CSV table of C-alpha atoms in Angstrom, one decimal:
chain,number,residue,atom,x,y,z
A,25,MET,CA,-137.1,-104.5,-16.9
A,26,SER,CA,-135.4,-105.1,-13.5
A,27,LYS,CA,-131.7,-105.7,-13.4
A,28,LEU,CA,-130.3,-109.2,-12.9
A,29,PRO,CA,-128.2,-109.8,-9.8
A,30,ILE,CA,-125.0,-110.4,-11.8
A,31,THR,CA,-121.7,-108.5,-12.4
A,32,VAL,CA,-120.4,-108.2,-15.9
A,33,ILE,CA,-116.6,-108.0,-16.0
A,34,ILE,CA,-115.1,-106.4,-19.1
A,35,LEU,CA,-111.4,-106.9,-19.8
A,36,THR,CA,-109.8,-103.9,-21.6
A,37,LEU,CA,-106.7,-102.7,-23.3
A,38,ASN,CA,-107.1,-99.6,-25.4
A,39,GLU,CA,-110.8,-100.2,-26.1
A,40,GLU,CA,-112.0,-96.6,-26.3
A,41,PHE,CA,-113.9,-97.3,-29.5
A,42,ASN,CA,-115.6,-100.5,-28.3
A,43,LEU,CA,-116.1,-99.8,-24.6
A,44,PRO,CA,-119.1,-97.4,-24.9
A,45,ASP,CA,-121.1,-100.0,-26.9
A,46,ALA,CA,-120.1,-102.8,-24.6
A,47,ILE,CA,-121.3,-100.9,-21.5
A,48,GLU,CA,-124.5,-99.8,-23.3
A,49,ASN,CA,-125.3,-103.4,-24.2
A,50,VAL,CA,-125.3,-104.6,-20.6
A,51,LYS,CA,-126.2,-101.6,-18.5
A,52,ASN,CA,-130.0,-102.2,-18.6
A,53,TRP,CA,-129.9,-105.7,-17.3
A,54,ALA,CA,-126.7,-106.2,-15.3
A,55,GLU,CA,-126.7,-105.0,-11.7
A,56,GLU,CA,-123.0,-104.1,-11.8
A,57,ILE,CA,-120.4,-103.5,-14.5
A,58,PHE,CA,-116.7,-103.8,-13.7
A,59,ILE,CA,-113.7,-103.0,-15.9
A,60,VAL,CA,-110.3,-104.7,-15.5
A,61,ASP,CA,-108.0,-102.6,-17.6
A,62,SER,CA,-104.5,-103.6,-18.7
A,63,CYS,CA,-103.0,-100.0,-18.5
A,64,SER,CA,-104.7,-98.6,-21.5
A,65,THR,CA,-103.0,-95.5,-23.1
A,66,ASP,CA,-106.1,-94.2,-24.8
A,67,ARG,CA,-109.4,-92.9,-23.3
A,68,THR,CA,-110.6,-96.3,-22.0
A,69,VAL,CA,-110.3,-95.4,-18.3
A,70,ASP,CA,-112.0,-92.0,-18.9
A,71,ILE,CA,-114.9,-93.6,-20.7
A,72,ALA,CA,-115.4,-96.1,-17.9
A,73,LEU,CA,-115.4,-93.3,-15.4
A,74,GLU,CA,-117.9,-91.3,-17.4
A,75,HIS,CA,-120.2,-94.3,-17.4
A,76,GLY,CA,-119.9,-94.7,-13.6
A,77,VAL,CA,-118.6,-98.3,-13.7
A,78,GLY,CA,-116.1,-99.8,-11.3
A,79,ILE,CA,-112.6,-100.1,-12.6
A,80,VAL,CA,-109.2,-101.4,-11.6
A,81,GLN,CA,-106.0,-101.2,-13.6
A,82,ARG,CA,-103.2,-103.8,-13.8
A,83,PRO,CA,-100.6,-104.7,-16.4
A,84,PHE,CA,-101.4,-107.7,-18.6
A,85,ILE,CA,-100.0,-110.8,-16.9
A,86,ASN,CA,-99.0,-113.7,-19.1
A,87,ILE,CA,-99.2,-117.3,-18.0
A,88,GLY,CA,-95.5,-117.4,-16.8
A,89,GLU,CA,-95.9,-114.3,-14.7
A,90,LYS,CA,-99.1,-115.6,-13.2
A,91,SER,CA,-97.4,-118.7,-12.0
A,92,GLU,CA,-94.7,-116.6,-10.2
A,93,GLY,CA,-97.4,-114.7,-8.3
A,94,HIS,CA,-96.6,-111.2,-9.8
A,95,VAL,CA,-100.1,-109.7,-9.7
A,96,PHE,CA,-101.2,-106.3,-8.5
A,97,CYS,CA,-104.2,-104.0,-9.1
A,98,GLN,CA,-104.7,-100.3,-8.8
A,99,LYS,CA,-108.3,-99.4,-8.0
A,100,ILE,CA,-109.4,-96.4,-10.0
A,101,ALA,CA,-113.1,-96.1,-9.1
């Protein structure tokens, strides 16, 4: 099966137990998988890197902070 020309974006915060299955469920049909991590303190980032997916890290931003423009990302891979 060829991969579809889409990017799957997975939002994470301490998802080390769920992330491997989430990646496995889409890796055979999605052209790209990208993780937006909210500064996990478990192995979430390591697992994403082990699977070779793109990842950025940024703190969770609630609605009030979004409206004030306080957004930044740190590219991991």
